[in-house]
Amino acid sequence: PDVIIEAQFEDNDAEHGQDHLQDMLIDGIKQLSLDTGEKGKAAGVTGVHRAKQDDGPKVNDPRLLPDEFLQRTAKVVYILEKKHSRAATGFIKLLADRNSELFKRCAMFSPVDHRVPRVYVPLADCPPDFVTKPETYSQMLFICRIVDWKEDSNFASGQLCKSLGQAGEIEPESEGILTEYGVDFSDFSSEVLECLPQNLPWVISPEELAKRRDLR
């Protein structure tokens, strides 16, 4: 019988190239064929009656395959902690299917970080002339926050928070990175500013300098 093998190799196996991987697969299939043939001969020697009673294990039984040919699988059962801020920097564009009902309600948000999924955002959050002039915002950075991701949808759902500015400029790019990582970059409060020296210009006193290690 035909045998379909799904192989999984370590990184050091891939270094030997595709030919090495094919050789390993061929050797594994040959070994399975030899094992099957030997079992068939053994059944013939002991008699037809016994072979009918006990056909023996089948070749496609996963328990007979070597570990290197098995693909381990798992599933997520619980989320312990949400580490990501759910905020992302990216671009907005119109949906490809202009005849769909979704086109009239949502736009597509494409994050700059490809680890973040693409997001459906309401057209109400987009600029008023976005539908008529989408090319105007093709290089405009936006901040989007993911609010939901349904199990039956390929894309998440989110809301546009603000427009940062043109891509490639220092200030919009910096603000986007700080927002994604949840860094508070708002202005310092008056309580914090009062902790700073008020008499300017300020210099370190000789007494304080004597207690410190000078790393300048």
JSON list of N, CA, C and O in Angstrom, two decimals, residues 84-104:
[
{"chain": "A", "resi": 84, "resn": "HIS", "atom": "N", "xyz": [0.72, 41.75, 24.65]},
{"chain": "A", "resi": 84, "resn": "HIS", "atom": "CA", "xyz": [0.75, 42.79, 23.64]},
{"chain": "A", "resi": 84, "resn": "HIS", "atom": "C", "xyz": [-0.22, 43.90, 24.00]},
{"chain": "A", "resi": 84, "resn": "HIS", "atom": "O", "xyz": [-1.27, 43.66, 24.60]},
{"chain": "A", "resi": 85, "resn": "SER", "atom": "N", "xyz": [0.11, 45.12, 23.63]},
{"chain": "A", "resi": 85, "resn": "SER", "atom": "CA", "xyz": [-0.73, 46.27, 23.97]},
{"chain": "A", "resi": 85, "resn": "SER", "atom": "C", "xyz": [-1.98, 46.35, 23.12]},
{"chain": "A", "resi": 85, "resn": "SER", "atom": "O", "xyz": [-2.84, 47.20, 23.37]},
{"chain": "A", "resi": 86, "resn": "ARG", "atom": "N", "xyz": [-2.10, 45.51, 22.09]},
{"chain": "A", "resi": 86, "resn": "ARG", "atom": "CA", "xyz": [-3.21, 45.52, 21.13]},
{"chain": "A", "resi": 86, "resn": "ARG", "atom": "C", "xyz": [-3.22, 46.78, 20.27]},
{"chain": "A", "resi": 86, "resn": "ARG", "atom": "O", "xyz": [-4.19, 47.03, 19.55]},
{"chain": "A", "resi": 87, "resn": "ALA", "atom": "N", "xyz": [-2.17, 47.58, 20.34]},
{"chain": "A", "resi": 87, "resn": "ALA", "atom": "CA", "xyz": [-2.05, 48.76, 19.48]},
{"chain": "A", "resi": 87, "resn": "ALA", "atom": "C", "xyz": [-0.99, 48.49, 18.43]},
{"chain": "A", "resi": 87, "resn": "ALA", "atom": "O", "xyz": [0.01, 47.82, 18.69]},
{"chain": "A", "resi": 88, "resn": "ALA", "atom": "N", "xyz": [-1.22, 49.00, 17.22]},
{"chain": "A", "resi": 88, "resn": "ALA", "atom": "CA", "xyz": [-0.29, 48.75, 16.12]},
{"chain": "A", "resi": 88, "resn": "ALA", "atom": "C", "xyz": [-0.26, 49.98, 15.22]},
{"chain": "A", "resi": 88, "resn": "ALA", "atom": "O", "xyz": [-1.22, 50.74, 15.12]},
{"chain": "A", "resi": 89, "resn": "THR", "atom": "N", "xyz": [0.88, 50.14, 14.56]},
{"chain": "A", "resi": 89, "resn": "THR", "atom": "CA", "xyz": [1.07, 51.20, 13.58]},
{"chain": "A", "resi": 89, "resn": "THR", "atom": "C", "xyz": [0.97, 50.61, 12.18]},
{"chain": "A", "resi": 89, "resn": "THR", "atom": "O", "xyz": [1.50, 49.53, 11.93]},
{"chain": "A", "resi": 90, "resn": "GLY", "atom": "N", "xyz": [0.27, 51.29, 11.30]},
{"chain": "A", "resi": 90, "resn": "GLY", "atom": "CA", "xyz": [0.15, 50.76, 9.95]},
{"chain": "A", "resi": 90, "resn": "GLY", "atom": "C", "xyz": [-0.59, 51.70, 9.02]},
{"chain": "A", "resi": 90, "resn": "GLY", "atom": "O", "xyz": [-0.72, 52.90, 9.28]},
{"chain": "A", "resi": 91, "resn": "PHE", "atom": "N", "xyz": [-1.09, 51.12, 7.92]},
{"chain": "A", "resi": 91, "resn": "PHE", "atom": "CA", "xyz": [-1.73, 51.89, 6.86]},
{"chain": "A", "resi": 91, "resn": "PHE", "atom": "C", "xyz": [-3.15, 51.37, 6.64]},
{"chain": "A", "resi": 91, "resn": "PHE", "atom": "O", "xyz": [-3.46, 50.21, 6.93]},
{"chain": "A", "resi": 92, "resn": "ILE", "atom": "N", "xyz": [-4.01, 52.22, 6.12]},
{"chain": "A", "resi": 92, "resn": "ILE", "atom": "CA", "xyz": [-5.38, 51.83, 5.80]},
{"chain": "A", "resi": 92, "resn": "ILE", "atom": "C", "xyz": [-5.55, 51.83, 4.28]},
{"chain": "A", "resi": 92, "resn": "ILE", "atom": "O", "xyz": [-4.92, 52.62, 3.57]},
{"chain": "A", "resi": 93, "resn": "LYS", "atom": "N", "xyz": [-6.40, 50.94, 3.81]},
{"chain": "A", "resi": 93, "resn": "LYS", "atom": "CA", "xyz": [-6.71, 50.86, 2.39]},
{"chain": "A", "resi": 93, "resn": "LYS", "atom": "C", "xyz": [-8.12, 50.29, 2.23]},
{"chain": "A", "resi": 93, "resn": "LYS", "atom": "O", "xyz": [-8.67, 49.65, 3.13]},
{"chain": "A", "resi": 94, "resn": "LEU", "atom": "N", "xyz": [-8.69, 50.52, 1.05]},
{"chain": "A", "resi": 94, "resn": "LEU", "atom": "CA", "xyz": [-10.02, 50.02, 0.76]},
{"chain": "A", "resi": 94, "resn": "LEU", "atom": "C", "xyz": [-9.98, 48.51, 0.56]},
{"chain": "A", "resi": 94, "resn": "LEU", "atom": "O", "xyz": [-8.96, 47.95, 0.15]},
{"chain": "A", "resi": 95, "resn": "LEU", "atom": "N", "xyz": [-11.10, 47.85, 0.82]},
{"chain": "A", "resi": 95, "resn": "LEU", "atom": "CA", "xyz": [-11.20, 46.41, 0.59]},
{"chain": "A", "resi": 95, "resn": "LEU", "atom": "C", "xyz": [-11.21, 46.13, -0.91]},
{"chain": "A", "resi": 95, "resn": "LEU", "atom": "O", "xyz": [-11.63, 46.96, -1.72]},
{"chain": "A", "resi": 96, "resn": "ALA", "atom": "N", "xyz": [-10.76, 44.96, -1.27]},
{"chain": "A", "resi": 96, "resn": "ALA", "atom": "CA", "xyz": [-10.64, 44.60, -2.68]},
{"chain": "A", "resi": 96, "resn": "ALA", "atom": "C", "xyz": [-12.00, 44.40, -3.34]},
{"chain": "A", "resi": 96, "resn": "ALA", "atom": "O", "xyz": [-12.22, 44.79, -4.48]},
{"chain": "A", "resi": 97, "resn": "ASP", "atom": "N", "xyz": [-12.93, 43.79, -2.62]},
{"chain": "A", "resi": 97, "resn": "ASP", "atom": "CA", "xyz": [-14.26, 43.50, -3.17]},
{"chain": "A", "resi": 97, "resn": "ASP", "atom": "C", "xyz": [-15.17, 44.70, -2.97]},
{"chain": "A", "resi": 97, "resn": "ASP", "atom": "O", "xyz": [-15.75, 44.90, -1.90]},
{"chain": "A", "resi": 98, "resn": "ARG", "atom": "N", "xyz": [-15.32, 45.50, -4.01]},
{"chain": "A", "resi": 98, "resn": "ARG", "atom": "CA", "xyz": [-16.12, 46.72, -3.90]},
{"chain": "A", "resi": 98, "resn": "ARG", "atom": "C", "xyz": [-17.62, 46.44, -3.90]},
{"chain": "A", "resi": 98, "resn": "ARG", "atom": "O", "xyz": [-18.42, 47.32, -3.58]},
{"chain": "A", "resi": 99, "resn": "ASN", "atom": "N", "xyz": [-18.03, 45.24, -4.27]},
{"chain": "A", "resi": 99, "resn": "ASN", "atom": "CA", "xyz": [-19.45, 44.91, -4.34]},
{"chain": "A", "resi": 99, "resn": "ASN", "atom": "C", "xyz": [-19.98, 44.27, -3.06]},
{"chain": "A", "resi": 99, "resn": "ASN", "atom": "O", "xyz": [-21.17, 43.98, -2.96]},
{"chain": "A", "resi": 100, "resn": "SER", "atom": "N", "xyz": [-19.11, 44.03, -2.11]},
{"chain": "A", "resi": 100, "resn": "SER", "atom": "CA", "xyz": [-19.53, 43.38, -0.88]},
{"chain": "A", "resi": 100, "resn": "SER", "atom": "C", "xyz": [-20.13, 44.39, 0.09]},
{"chain": "A", "resi": 100, "resn": "SER", "atom": "O", "xyz": [-19.87, 45.60, 0.02]},
{"chain": "A", "resi": 101, "resn": "GLU", "atom": "N", "xyz": [-20.95, 43.87, 1.02]},
{"chain": "A", "resi": 101, "resn": "GLU", "atom": "CA", "xyz": [-21.52, 44.73, 2.04]},
{"chain": "A", "resi": 101, "resn": "GLU", "atom": "C", "xyz": [-20.45, 45.23, 3.01]},
{"chain": "A", "resi": 101, "resn": "GLU", "atom": "O", "xyz": [-20.56, 46.31, 3.58]},
{"chain": "A", "resi": 102, "resn": "LEU", "atom": "N", "xyz": [-19.41, 44.43, 3.20]},
{"chain": "A", "resi": 102, "resn": "LEU", "atom": "CA", "xyz": [-18.34, 44.81, 4.11]},
{"chain": "A", "resi": 102, "resn": "LEU", "atom": "C", "xyz": [-17.58, 46.03, 3.60]},
{"chain": "A", "resi": 102, "resn": "LEU", "atom": "O", "xyz": [-17.06, 46.83, 4.39]},
{"chain": "A", "resi": 103, "resn": "PHE", "atom": "N", "xyz": [-17.52, 46.19, 2.26]},
{"chain": "A", "resi": 103, "resn": "PHE", "atom": "CA", "xyz": [-16.84, 47.32, 1.66]},
{"chain": "A", "resi": 103, "resn": "PHE", "atom": "C", "xyz": [-17.48, 48.64, 2.08]},
{"chain": "A", "resi": 103, "resn": "PHE", "atom": "O", "xyz": [-16.80, 49.67, 2.19]},
{"chain": "A", "resi": 104, "resn": "LYS", "atom": "N", "xyz": [-18.80, 48.62, 2.29]},
{"chain": "A", "resi": 104, "resn": "LYS", "atom": "CA", "xyz": [-19.51, 49.85, 2.64]},
{"chain": "A", "resi": 104, "resn": "LYS", "atom": "C", "xyz": [-19.35, 50.22, 4.11]},
{"chain": "A", "resi": 104, "resn": "LYS", "atom": "O", "xyz": [-19.69, 51.33, 4.51]}
]
